PDB file of C-alpha atoms and ligand atoms in Angstrom:
ATOM      1  CA  MET A   1       6.481  -2.863 -13.615  1.00 87.00           C
ATOM      2  CA  SER A   2       6.909  -4.737  -9.897  1.00 94.00           C
ATOM      3  CA  LYS A   3       6.027  -8.383 -10.993  1.00 97.00           C
ATOM      4  CA  LYS A   4       2.627  -9.309  -8.790  1.00 97.00           C
ATOM      5  CA  VAL A   5       2.073 -11.487  -6.196  1.00 97.00           C
ATOM      6  CA  GLU A   6      -1.076 -12.833  -4.898  1.00 97.00           C
ATOM      7  CA  ALA A   7      -1.419 -11.493  -1.516  1.00 97.00           C
ATOM      8  CA  GLN A   8      -3.377 -12.382   2.371  1.00 97.00           C
ATOM      9  CA  MET A   9      -7.227 -11.585   1.387  1.00 97.00           C
ATOM     10  CA  LYS A  10      -8.186 -10.099   5.182  1.00 96.00           C
ATOM     11  CA  SER A  11      -8.601  -6.304   5.810  1.00 97.00           C
ATOM     12  CA  ALA A  12      -7.479  -5.880   2.453  1.00 97.00           C
ATOM     13  CA  ILE A  13      -7.421  -2.191   2.003  1.00 97.00           C
ATOM     14  CA  GLN A  14      -4.616  -0.545   4.903  1.00 97.00           C
ATOM     15  CA  PRO A  15      -4.827   1.605   6.578  1.00 95.00           C
ATOM     16  CA  CYS A  16      -7.802   1.146   8.669  1.00 96.00           C
ATOM     17  CA  PRO A  17      -9.714   4.160  10.359  1.00 97.00           C
ATOM     18  CA  LYS A  18      -8.533   4.176  14.203  1.00 98.00           C
ATOM     19  CA  ALA A  19     -12.137   4.500  15.054  1.00 98.00           C
ATOM     20  CA  ILE A  20     -13.980   4.377  19.371  1.00 98.00           C
ATOM     21  CA  VAL A  21     -17.648   3.692  19.170  1.00 99.00           C
ATOM     22  CA  SER A  22     -19.059   4.575  22.596  1.00 98.00           C
ATOM     23  CA  VAL A  23     -22.631   3.205  23.396  1.00 98.00           C
ATOM     24  CA  THR A  24     -24.616   3.138  26.410  1.00 98.00           C
ATOM     25  CA  ASP A  25     -27.305   0.362  27.006  1.00 97.00           C
ATOM     26  CA  ARG A  26     -30.525  -0.034  28.097  1.00 94.00           C
ATOM     27  CA  GLY A  27     -29.409  -0.505  32.135  1.00 95.00           C
ATOM     28  CA  GLY A  28     -27.490   2.465  31.736  1.00 97.00           C
ATOM     29  CA  ARG A  29     -24.107   0.740  31.415  1.00 97.00           C
ATOM     30  CA  ASP A  30     -21.733   2.636  29.371  1.00 98.00           C
ATOM     31  CA  ASN A  31     -18.700   1.309  27.034  1.00 98.00           C
ATOM     32  CA  ALA A  32     -16.723   1.458  24.007  1.00 98.00           C
ATOM     33  CA  LEU A  33     -14.181  -0.326  21.968  1.00 98.00           C
ATOM     34  CA  ALA A  34     -11.872   0.245  18.901  1.00 98.00           C
ATOM     35  CA  VAL A  35     -13.081   0.064  15.612  1.00 98.00           C
ATOM     36  CA  GLY A  36     -11.212  -0.085  12.853  1.00 98.00           C
ATOM     37  CA  TYR A  37     -14.151  -1.015  10.228  1.00 98.00           C
ATOM     38  CA  CYS A  38     -15.280   1.521   9.681  1.00 98.00           C
ATOM     39  CA  CYS A  39     -16.195   4.435   6.728  1.00 98.00           C
ATOM     40  CA  ASN A  40     -18.218   7.349   5.694  1.00 98.00           C
ATOM     41  CA  CYS A  41     -21.495   5.487   3.961  1.00 98.00           C
ATOM     42  CA  SER A  42     -22.944   8.842   2.773  1.00 98.00           C
ATOM     43  CA  TYR A  43     -22.923  12.302   2.475  1.00 98.00           C
ATOM     44  CA  ASP A  44     -26.747  12.907   1.666  1.00 98.00           C
ATOM     45  CA  PRO A  45     -28.273  12.572   4.179  1.00 98.00           C
ATOM     46  CA  PRO A  46     -24.602  12.012   5.894  1.00 98.00           C
ATOM     47  CA  MET A  47     -24.382   8.557   7.214  1.00 98.00           C
ATOM     48  CA  VAL A  48     -21.523   6.488   8.858  1.00 98.00           C
ATOM     49  CA  MET A  49     -20.861   2.846   8.991  1.00 98.00           C
ATOM     50  CA  VAL A  50     -19.182   0.884  11.333  1.00 98.00           C
ATOM     51  CA  GLY A  51     -18.304  -3.047  11.746  1.00 98.00           C
ATOM     52  CA  ILE A  52     -18.889  -4.592  14.972  1.00 98.00           C
ATOM     53  CA  VAL A  53     -18.039  -8.031  15.316  1.00 98.00           C
ATOM     54  CA  PRO A  54     -21.263 -10.361  17.181  1.00 98.00           C
ATOM     55  CA  SER A  55     -18.463 -12.194  20.000  1.00 98.00           C
ATOM     56  CA  ARG A  56     -17.919  -8.380  21.523  1.00 98.00           C
ATOM     57  CA  PHE A  57     -19.344  -7.387  24.594  1.00 98.00           C
ATOM     58  CA  SER A  58     -20.677  -4.012  22.599  1.00 98.00           C
ATOM     59  CA  TYR A  59     -22.370  -5.968  19.843  1.00 98.00           C
ATOM     60  CA  GLU A  60     -26.017  -6.029  21.846  1.00 98.00           C
ATOM     61  CA  MET A  61     -25.451  -3.346  24.187  1.00 98.00           C
ATOM     62  CA  ILE A  62     -25.415  -1.632  19.840  1.00 98.00           C
ATOM     63  CA  LYS A  63     -28.351  -3.308  18.216  1.00 97.00           C
ATOM     64  CA  GLU A  64     -30.413  -2.805  22.040  1.00 96.00           C
ATOM     65  CA  ALA A  65     -29.991   0.650  22.072  1.00 98.00           C
ATOM     66  CA  GLY A  66     -29.862   1.920  17.812  1.00 98.00           C
ATOM     67  CA  CYS A  67     -27.288   3.938  18.438  1.00 98.00           C
ATOM     68  CA  PHE A  68     -23.343   5.444  19.227  1.00 98.00           C
ATOM     69  CA  VAL A  69     -20.693   7.810  18.915  1.00 99.00           C
ATOM     70  CA  VAL A  70     -17.886   7.785  16.436  1.00 99.00           C
ATOM     71  CA  ASN A  71     -15.321   8.654  18.396  1.00 98.00           C
ATOM     72  CA  LEU A  72     -11.337  10.028  16.361  1.00 98.00           C
ATOM     73  CA  PRO A  73      -8.960   9.634  18.802  1.00 98.00           C
ATOM     74  CA  GLY A  74      -5.794  12.417  18.371  1.00 98.00           C
ATOM     75  CA  LYS A  75      -1.976  11.324  17.982  1.00 97.00           C
ATOM     76  CA  GLU A  76      -2.182  11.220  22.175  1.00 97.00           C
ATOM     77  CA  GLY A  77      -4.677   9.334  22.388  1.00 98.00           C
ATOM     78  CA  LYS A  78      -3.170   6.039  21.398  1.00 98.00           C
ATOM     79  CA  ALA A  79      -3.378   4.686  25.008  1.00 98.00           C
ATOM     80  CA  LEU A  80      -6.857   4.730  25.432  1.00 98.00           C
ATOM     81  CA  PHE A  81      -7.437   3.324  21.111  1.00 98.00           C
ATOM     82  CA  ASP A  82      -5.375   0.081  22.793  1.00 98.00           C
ATOM     83  CA  TYR A  83      -7.295  -0.698  25.698  1.00 98.00           C
ATOM     84  CA  THR A  84     -10.595  -0.151  24.285  1.00 98.00           C
ATOM     85  CA  GLY A  85      -9.203  -2.346  22.206  1.00 98.00           C
ATOM     86  CA  SER A  86      -7.283  -4.744  24.045  1.00 98.00           C
ATOM     87  CA  VAL A  87      -9.870  -5.224  26.980  1.00 98.00           C
ATOM     88  CA  SER A  88     -14.327  -5.709  26.866  1.00 98.00           C
ATOM     89  CA  GLY A  89     -16.535  -4.669  28.122  1.00 98.00           C
ATOM     90  CA  ARG A  90     -17.619  -7.922  29.524  1.00 97.00           C
ATOM     91  CA  ASN A  91     -14.448  -8.271  31.985  1.00 96.00           C
ATOM     92  CA  ALA A  92     -14.148  -4.901  32.933  1.00 97.00           C
ATOM     93  CA  ASP A  93     -15.747  -1.399  33.526  1.00 98.00           C
ATOM     94  CA  LYS A  94     -13.491   0.728  31.016  1.00 98.00           C
ATOM     95  CA  PHE A  95     -14.583   3.871  31.965  1.00 98.00           C
ATOM     96  CA  LYS A  96     -14.159   3.017  35.455  1.00 98.00           C
ATOM     97  CA  GLU A  97     -10.729   1.247  35.089  1.00 98.00           C
ATOM     98  CA  PHE A  98      -8.766   3.579  31.870  1.00 98.00           C
ATOM     99  CA  GLY A  99     -10.108   6.859  33.746  1.00 98.00           C
ATOM    100  CA  ILE A 100     -11.957   7.253  30.489  1.00 98.00           C
ATOM    101  CA  GLN A 101     -13.504  11.408  30.386  1.00 98.00           C
ATOM    102  CA  SER A 102     -17.082  11.853  28.884  1.00 98.00           C
ATOM    103  CA  THR A 103     -19.579  13.719  28.881  1.00 98.00           C
ATOM    104  CA  ARG A 104     -23.343  13.179  27.782  1.00 98.00           C
ATOM    105  CA  ALA A 105     -23.874  13.212  24.127  1.00 98.00           C
ATOM    106  CA  SER A 106     -26.835  15.739  22.790  1.00 98.00           C
ATOM    107  CA  ARG A 107     -28.624  13.674  20.730  1.00 98.00           C
ATOM    108  CA  ILE A 108     -28.749  10.457  21.559  1.00 98.00           C
ATOM    109  CA  ASN A 109     -28.384   8.705  25.015  1.00 98.00           C
ATOM    110  CA  ALA A 110     -24.962   7.445  25.066  1.00 98.00           C
ATOM    111  CA  PRO A 111     -21.356   9.334  25.703  1.00 98.00           C
ATOM    112  CA  ILE A 112     -19.129  11.213  23.390  1.00 98.00           C
ATOM    113  CA  LEU A 113     -15.423  10.811  24.818  1.00 98.00           C
ATOM    114  CA  THR A 114     -14.014  14.335  25.541  1.00 98.00           C
ATOM    115  CA  ASP A 115     -10.707  12.628  24.847  1.00 98.00           C
ATOM    116  CA  CYS A 116     -11.050  11.831  20.971  1.00 98.00           C
ATOM    117  CA  PRO A 117     -11.735  15.880  19.232  1.00 98.00           C
ATOM    118  CA  VAL A 118     -13.630  14.474  16.818  1.00 98.00           C
ATOM    119  CA  ASN A 119     -17.199  12.822  17.680  1.00 98.00           C
ATOM    120  CA  ILE A 120     -20.103  11.863  15.750  1.00 98.00           C
ATOM    121  CA  GLU A 121     -23.541  10.891  16.900  1.00 98.00           C
ATOM    122  CA  CYS A 122     -25.546   8.365  15.095  1.00 98.00           C
ATOM    123  CA  VAL A 123     -28.816   6.251  14.933  1.00 98.00           C
ATOM    124  CA  ILE A 124     -28.850   3.104  13.713  1.00 98.00           C
ATOM    125  CA  VAL A 125     -31.042   3.803  10.447  1.00 98.00           C
ATOM    126  CA  ASP A 126     -29.816  -0.098   8.818  1.00 98.00           C
ATOM    127  CA  SER A 127     -27.887  -3.536   9.797  1.00 98.00           C
ATOM    128  CA  ILE A 128     -25.761  -6.199   7.076  1.00 98.00           C
ATOM    129  CA  ARG A 129     -24.862  -8.881   8.582  1.00 98.00           C
ATOM    130  CA  THR A 130     -21.733  -9.150   5.719  1.00 98.00           C
ATOM    131  CA  GLY A 131     -19.519 -12.291   7.714  1.00 98.00           C
ATOM    132  CA  SER A 132     -17.448 -11.760  10.079  1.00 98.00           C
ATOM    133  CA  HIS A 133     -18.822  -8.201  11.081  1.00 98.00           C
ATOM    134  CA  GLU A 134     -22.568  -6.310  11.596  1.00 98.00           C
ATOM    135  CA  MET A 135     -22.299  -3.455   9.220  1.00 98.00           C
ATOM    136  CA  PHE A 136     -24.546  -0.815  11.695  1.00 98.00           C
ATOM    137  CA  VAL A 137     -25.595   2.585   8.989  1.00 98.00           C
ATOM    138  CA  GLY A 138     -25.541   5.180  11.191  1.00 98.00           C
ATOM    139  CA  ARG A 139     -27.031   8.628  10.257  1.00 98.00           C
ATOM    140  CA  ILE A 140     -24.952  11.606  11.514  1.00 98.00           C
ATOM    141  CA  GLU A 141     -27.433  13.112  14.204  1.00 98.00           C
ATOM    142  CA  CYS A 142     -23.978  15.828  15.321  1.00 98.00           C
ATOM    143  CA  VAL A 143     -20.620  16.665  15.042  1.00 98.00           C
ATOM    144  CA  HIS A 144     -18.569  17.620  18.078  1.00 98.00           C
ATOM    145  CA  ALA A 145     -15.216  19.043  17.358  1.00 98.00           C
ATOM    146  CA  ASP A 146     -12.765  20.300  19.506  1.00 98.00           C
ATOM    147  CA  GLU A 147     -12.689  24.203  19.992  1.00 97.00           C
ATOM    148  CA  GLY A 148      -9.904  25.482  17.513  1.00 97.00           C
ATOM    149  CA  LEU A 149     -10.024  22.498  14.769  1.00 98.00           C
ATOM    150  CA  THR A 150     -13.210  24.018  12.744  1.00 98.00           C
ATOM    151  CA  ASP A 151     -13.128  27.213  10.443  1.00 97.00           C
ATOM    152  CA  GLU A 152     -16.081  29.771   9.557  1.00 96.00           C
ATOM    153  CA  LYS A 153     -18.713  26.858   7.589  1.00 96.00           C
ATOM    154  CA  GLY A 154     -17.994  24.371  10.152  1.00 96.00           C
ATOM    155  CA  GLN A 155     -15.245  22.289   8.155  1.00 97.00           C
ATOM    156  CA  ILE A 156     -12.727  20.329  10.549  1.00 98.00           C
ATOM    157  CA  ASN A 157      -9.465  20.914  10.112  1.00 97.00           C
ATOM    158  CA  PHE A 158      -8.217  17.111  10.004  1.00 96.00           C
ATOM    159  CA  GLU A 159      -3.915  18.142   9.567  1.00 96.00           C
ATOM    160  CA  LYS A 160      -5.138  20.011  13.011  1.00 96.00           C
ATOM    161  CA  ALA A 161      -6.630  17.747  14.506  1.00 95.00           C
ATOM    162  CA  SER A 162      -3.576  15.722  14.298  1.00 96.00           C
ATOM    163  CA  LEU A 163      -5.838  12.102  14.454  1.00 97.00           C
ATOM    164  CA  LEU A 164      -3.601   8.629  15.484  1.00 97.00           C
TER     165      LEU A 164
HETATM  166  C1  LIG B   1      -6.556  -2.155  15.645  1.00 75.31           C
HETATM  167  C2  LIG B   1      -8.003  -2.994  16.489  1.00 75.31           C
HETATM  168  C3  LIG B   1      -8.900  -2.267  15.246  1.00 75.31           C
HETATM  169  C4  LIG B   1      -9.749  -3.320  15.857  1.00 75.31           C
HETATM  170  N1  LIG B   1     -11.085  -2.903  15.162  1.00 75.31           N
HETATM  171  C5  LIG B   1     -12.641  -3.512  15.139  1.00 75.31           C
HETATM  172  C6  LIG B   1     -13.339  -3.993  14.595  1.00 75.31           C
HETATM  173  O1  LIG B   1     -13.240  -2.936  13.440  1.00 75.31           O
HETATM  174  N2  LIG B   1     -14.972  -4.594  14.775  1.00 75.31           N
HETATM  175  C7  LIG B   1     -14.974  -5.139  16.162  1.00 75.31           C
HETATM  176  O2  LIG B   1     -15.846  -5.717  16.248  1.00 75.31           O
HETATM  177  N3  LIG B   1     -13.709  -5.103  16.933  1.00 75.31           N
HETATM  178  C8  LIG B   1     -12.724  -4.687  16.028  1.00 75.31           C
HETATM  179  N4  LIG B   1     -11.584  -4.376  17.226  1.00 75.31           N
HETATM  180  C9  LIG B   1     -11.648  -5.594  18.695  1.00 75.31           C
HETATM  181  C10 LIG B   1     -12.212  -5.016  19.633  1.00 75.31           C
HETATM  182  O3  LIG B   1     -12.375  -3.824  20.128  1.00 75.31           O
HETATM  183  C11 LIG B   1     -11.645  -5.756  20.836  1.00 75.31           C
HETATM  184  O4  LIG B   1     -12.086  -7.178  21.180  1.00 75.31           O
HETATM  185  C12 LIG B   1     -12.259  -5.133  22.156  1.00 75.31           C
HETATM  186  O5  LIG B   1     -11.927  -5.413  23.779  1.00 75.31           O
HETATM  187  C13 LIG B   1     -14.136  -5.300  21.864  1.00 75.31           C
HETATM  188  O6  LIG B   1     -14.673  -4.716  23.421  1.00 75.31           O
HETATM  189  P1  LIG B   1     -16.230  -5.140  24.205  1.00 75.31           P
HETATM  190  O7  LIG B   1     -15.746  -7.157  24.166  1.00 75.31           O
HETATM  191  O8  LIG B   1     -15.947  -4.289  25.227  1.00 75.31           O
HETATM  192  O9  LIG B   1     -16.784  -4.841  22.745  1.00 75.31           O
HETATM  193  C14 LIG B   1     -10.106  -4.242  16.704  1.00 75.31           C
HETATM  194  C15 LIG B   1      -8.610  -4.266  17.510  1.00 75.31           C
HETATM  195  C16 LIG B   1      -7.785  -3.008  17.443  1.00 75.31           C
HETATM  196  C17 LIG B   1      -6.377  -3.405  18.349  1.00 75.31           C
END
Protein backbone atom coordinates (compact mmCIF):
# COMPACT_ATOMS: atom_id res chain seq x y z
CA MET A 1 0.00 0.00 0.00
CA SER A 2 1.48 3.39 -0.98
CA LYS A 3 1.89 6.13 1.61
CA LYS A 4 -0.57 9.05 1.27
CA VAL A 5 0.33 12.75 1.26
CA GLU A 6 -2.10 15.69 1.11
CA ALA A 7 -2.47 17.15 -2.40
CA GLN A 8 -4.03 20.29 -3.92
CA MET A 9 -7.83 20.54 -3.64
CA LYS A 10 -8.50 22.66 -6.74
CA SER A 11 -10.23 20.78 -9.60
CA ALA A 12 -9.63 17.53 -7.69
CA ILE A 13 -11.41 15.26 -10.17
CA GLN A 14 -9.20 14.69 -13.21
CA PRO A 15 -9.00 14.40 -16.12
CA CYS A 16 -11.51 17.16 -16.87
CA PRO A 17 -13.56 16.70 -20.03
CA LYS A 18 -12.71 18.97 -22.94
CA ALA A 19 -15.79 20.71 -24.27
CA ILE A 20 -16.43 23.91 -26.18
CA VAL A 21 -19.59 25.74 -25.19
CA SER A 22 -21.10 27.90 -27.92
CA VAL A 23 -23.72 30.59 -27.57
CA THR A 24 -25.51 33.37 -29.45
CA ASP A 25 -26.52 36.49 -27.54
CA ARG A 26 -29.72 38.47 -28.05
CA GLY A 27 -27.96 40.74 -30.53
CA GLY A 28 -27.02 37.73 -32.68
CA ARG A 29 -23.34 37.65 -31.72
CA ASP A 30 -21.75 34.17 -31.57
CA ASN A 31 -19.08 33.17 -29.08
CA ALA A 32 -17.47 29.96 -27.82
CA LEU A 33 -15.25 29.03 -24.88
CA ALA A 34 -13.33 25.97 -23.74
CA VAL A 35 -14.85 24.34 -20.67
CA GLY A 36 -13.45 21.68 -18.37
CA TYR A 37 -16.25 21.90 -15.80
CA CYS A 38 -18.81 19.87 -17.69
CA CYS A 39 -20.68 16.68 -16.84
CA ASN A 40 -23.83 14.61 -17.22
CA CYS A 41 -26.21 15.37 -14.38
CA SER A 42 -29.40 13.46 -15.27
CA TYR A 43 -30.36 10.80 -17.80
CA ASP A 44 -34.10 11.12 -17.24
CA PRO A 45 -34.67 13.77 -18.41
CA PRO A 46 -31.30 13.92 -20.20
CA MET A 47 -29.35 16.87 -18.79
CA VAL A 48 -25.80 18.15 -18.62
CA MET A 49 -24.17 20.85 -16.55
CA VAL A 50 -21.47 23.36 -17.52
CA GLY A 51 -19.55 25.60 -15.12
CA ILE A 52 -18.88 29.16 -16.25
CA VAL A 53 -16.82 31.72 -14.32
CA PRO A 54 -18.82 34.99 -14.14
CA SER A 55 -15.87 37.05 -15.45
CA ARG A 56 -15.97 35.20 -18.79
CA PHE A 57 -17.39 37.21 -21.68
CA SER A 58 -19.63 34.22 -22.42
CA TYR A 59 -21.22 34.29 -18.95
CA GLU A 60 -23.75 37.09 -19.57
CA MET A 61 -24.35 35.79 -23.09
CA ILE A 62 -25.29 32.34 -21.77
CA LYS A 63 -27.39 33.78 -18.95
CA GLU A 64 -29.42 36.00 -21.24
CA ALA A 65 -29.69 33.49 -24.10
CA GLY A 66 -30.96 30.75 -21.77
CA CYS A 67 -29.44 28.09 -23.98
CA PHE A 68 -26.10 26.79 -25.25
CA VAL A 69 -24.46 24.01 -27.23
CA VAL A 70 -21.84 21.68 -25.74
CA ASN A 71 -19.47 20.72 -28.56
CA LEU A 72 -17.09 17.79 -28.03
CA PRO A 73 -13.95 18.27 -30.13
CA GLY A 74 -12.04 15.40 -31.68
CA LYS A 75 -8.26 14.98 -31.38
CA GLU A 76 -7.81 17.21 -34.45
CA GLY A 77 -9.75 19.94 -32.63
CA LYS A 78 -6.94 20.70 -30.16
CA ALA A 79 -6.02 24.04 -31.78
CA LEU A 80 -9.69 25.09 -31.73
CA PHE A 81 -10.06 24.07 -28.07
CA ASP A 82 -6.85 25.89 -27.06
CA TYR A 83 -7.85 28.99 -28.99
CA THR A 84 -11.35 29.23 -27.51
CA GLY A 85 -9.81 28.66 -24.08
CA SER A 86 -7.18 31.38 -24.32
CA VAL A 87 -8.81 34.22 -26.27
CA SER A 88 -11.81 36.17 -24.96
CA GLY A 89 -14.76 37.21 -27.05
CA ARG A 90 -14.27 40.57 -25.36
CA ASN A 91 -11.19 41.15 -27.54
CA ALA A 92 -11.92 39.17 -30.67
CA ASP A 93 -14.58 37.69 -32.89
CA LYS A 94 -13.35 34.13 -32.38
CA PHE A 95 -15.49 32.74 -35.20
CA LYS A 96 -14.00 35.19 -37.70
CA GLU A 97 -10.41 35.19 -36.41
CA PHE A 98 -10.00 31.43 -36.11
CA GLY A 99 -12.37 30.62 -38.97
CA ILE A 100 -14.59 28.50 -36.72
CA GLN A 101 -16.95 26.51 -38.94
CA SER A 102 -20.54 26.52 -37.72
CA THR A 103 -24.15 25.96 -38.60
CA ARG A 104 -27.29 26.87 -36.67
CA ALA A 105 -28.63 24.53 -34.00
CA SER A 106 -31.97 22.91 -34.81
CA ARG A 107 -33.90 23.44 -31.54
CA ILE A 108 -32.27 26.54 -30.03
CA ASN A 109 -30.69 29.79 -31.19
CA ALA A 110 -26.98 28.94 -30.96
CA PRO A 111 -24.16 27.89 -33.26
CA ILE A 112 -23.09 24.26 -33.67
CA LEU A 113 -19.35 23.88 -34.25
CA THR A 114 -19.36 21.55 -37.23
CA ASP A 115 -15.71 20.51 -36.82
CA CYS A 116 -16.63 18.90 -33.46
CA PRO A 117 -17.97 15.35 -33.94
CA VAL A 118 -20.61 15.63 -31.19
CA ASN A 119 -22.86 18.61 -30.44
CA ILE A 120 -25.41 18.80 -27.63
CA GLU A 121 -28.17 21.43 -27.76
CA CYS A 122 -29.35 22.53 -24.31
CA VAL A 123 -31.93 24.81 -22.74
CA ILE A 124 -31.03 26.14 -19.29
CA VAL A 125 -33.47 24.91 -16.64
CA ASP A 126 -31.54 25.85 -13.50
CA SER A 127 -28.27 27.29 -12.27
CA ILE A 128 -26.29 27.04 -9.06
CA ARG A 129 -23.61 29.51 -8.00
CA THR A 130 -21.19 27.06 -6.42
CA GLY A 131 -18.23 29.38 -5.79
CA SER A 132 -15.81 30.30 -8.56
CA HIS A 133 -18.24 28.92 -11.16
CA GLU A 134 -21.93 29.11 -11.89
CA MET A 135 -23.15 25.67 -12.88
CA PHE A 136 -25.76 25.93 -15.65
CA VAL A 137 -28.04 22.91 -15.84
CA GLY A 138 -29.03 22.31 -19.45
CA ARG A 139 -31.90 20.07 -20.53
CA ILE A 140 -30.79 18.33 -23.70
CA GLU A 141 -32.99 19.17 -26.67
CA CYS A 142 -30.99 17.35 -29.34
CA VAL A 143 -27.67 15.54 -29.77
CA HIS A 144 -25.92 15.61 -33.15
CA ALA A 145 -23.13 13.23 -34.11
CA ASP A 146 -21.06 12.94 -37.26
CA GLU A 147 -22.39 10.38 -39.68
CA GLY A 148 -20.83 6.98 -39.12
CA LEU A 149 -20.43 7.45 -35.37
CA THR A 150 -23.83 6.09 -34.31
CA ASP A 151 -25.29 2.59 -34.30
CA GLU A 152 -28.86 1.69 -35.31
CA LYS A 153 -30.13 2.88 -31.91
CA GLY A 154 -28.40 6.24 -32.20
CA GLN A 155 -25.79 5.29 -29.62
CA ILE A 156 -22.54 7.16 -30.24
CA ASN A 157 -19.39 5.07 -30.60
CA PHE A 158 -17.08 7.28 -28.53
CA GLU A 159 -14.02 5.21 -29.37
CA LYS A 160 -14.61 5.96 -33.03
CA ALA A 161 -15.28 9.64 -32.23
CA SER A 162 -11.75 9.84 -30.83
CA LEU A 163 -12.47 12.82 -28.62
CA LEU A 164 -9.76 15.19 -27.41
C1 LIG B 1 -8.39 23.47 -20.37
C2 LIG B 1 -9.28 24.66 -20.10
C3 LIG B 1 -10.43 24.50 -19.36
C4 LIG B 1 -11.26 25.59 -19.06
N1 LIG B 1 -12.39 25.40 -18.34
C5 LIG B 1 -13.21 26.45 -18.09
C6 LIG B 1 -14.45 26.24 -17.41
O1 LIG B 1 -14.82 25.12 -17.06
N2 LIG B 1 -15.20 27.32 -17.15
C7 LIG B 1 -14.85 28.60 -17.54
O2 LIG B 1 -15.60 29.55 -17.28
N3 LIG B 1 -13.69 28.81 -18.19
C8 LIG B 1 -12.88 27.78 -18.49
N4 LIG B 1 -11.72 27.96 -19.17
C9 LIG B 1 -11.30 29.33 -19.53
C10 LIG B 1 -12.06 29.93 -20.73
O3 LIG B 1 -12.22 29.00 -21.76
C11 LIG B 1 -11.26 31.16 -21.21
O4 LIG B 1 -11.10 32.09 -20.17
C12 LIG B 1 -11.91 31.81 -22.43
O5 LIG B 1 -10.96 32.67 -23.03
C13 LIG B 1 -13.15 32.59 -22.07
O6 LIG B 1 -13.69 33.11 -23.24
P1 LIG B 1 -14.78 34.26 -23.21
O7 LIG B 1 -14.23 35.39 -22.39
O8 LIG B 1 -14.95 34.61 -24.66
O9 LIG B 1 -16.02 33.70 -22.62
C14 LIG B 1 -10.90 26.89 -19.51
C15 LIG B 1 -9.74 27.05 -20.28
C16 LIG B 1 -8.94 25.95 -20.60
C17 LIG B 1 -7.71 26.14 -21.44
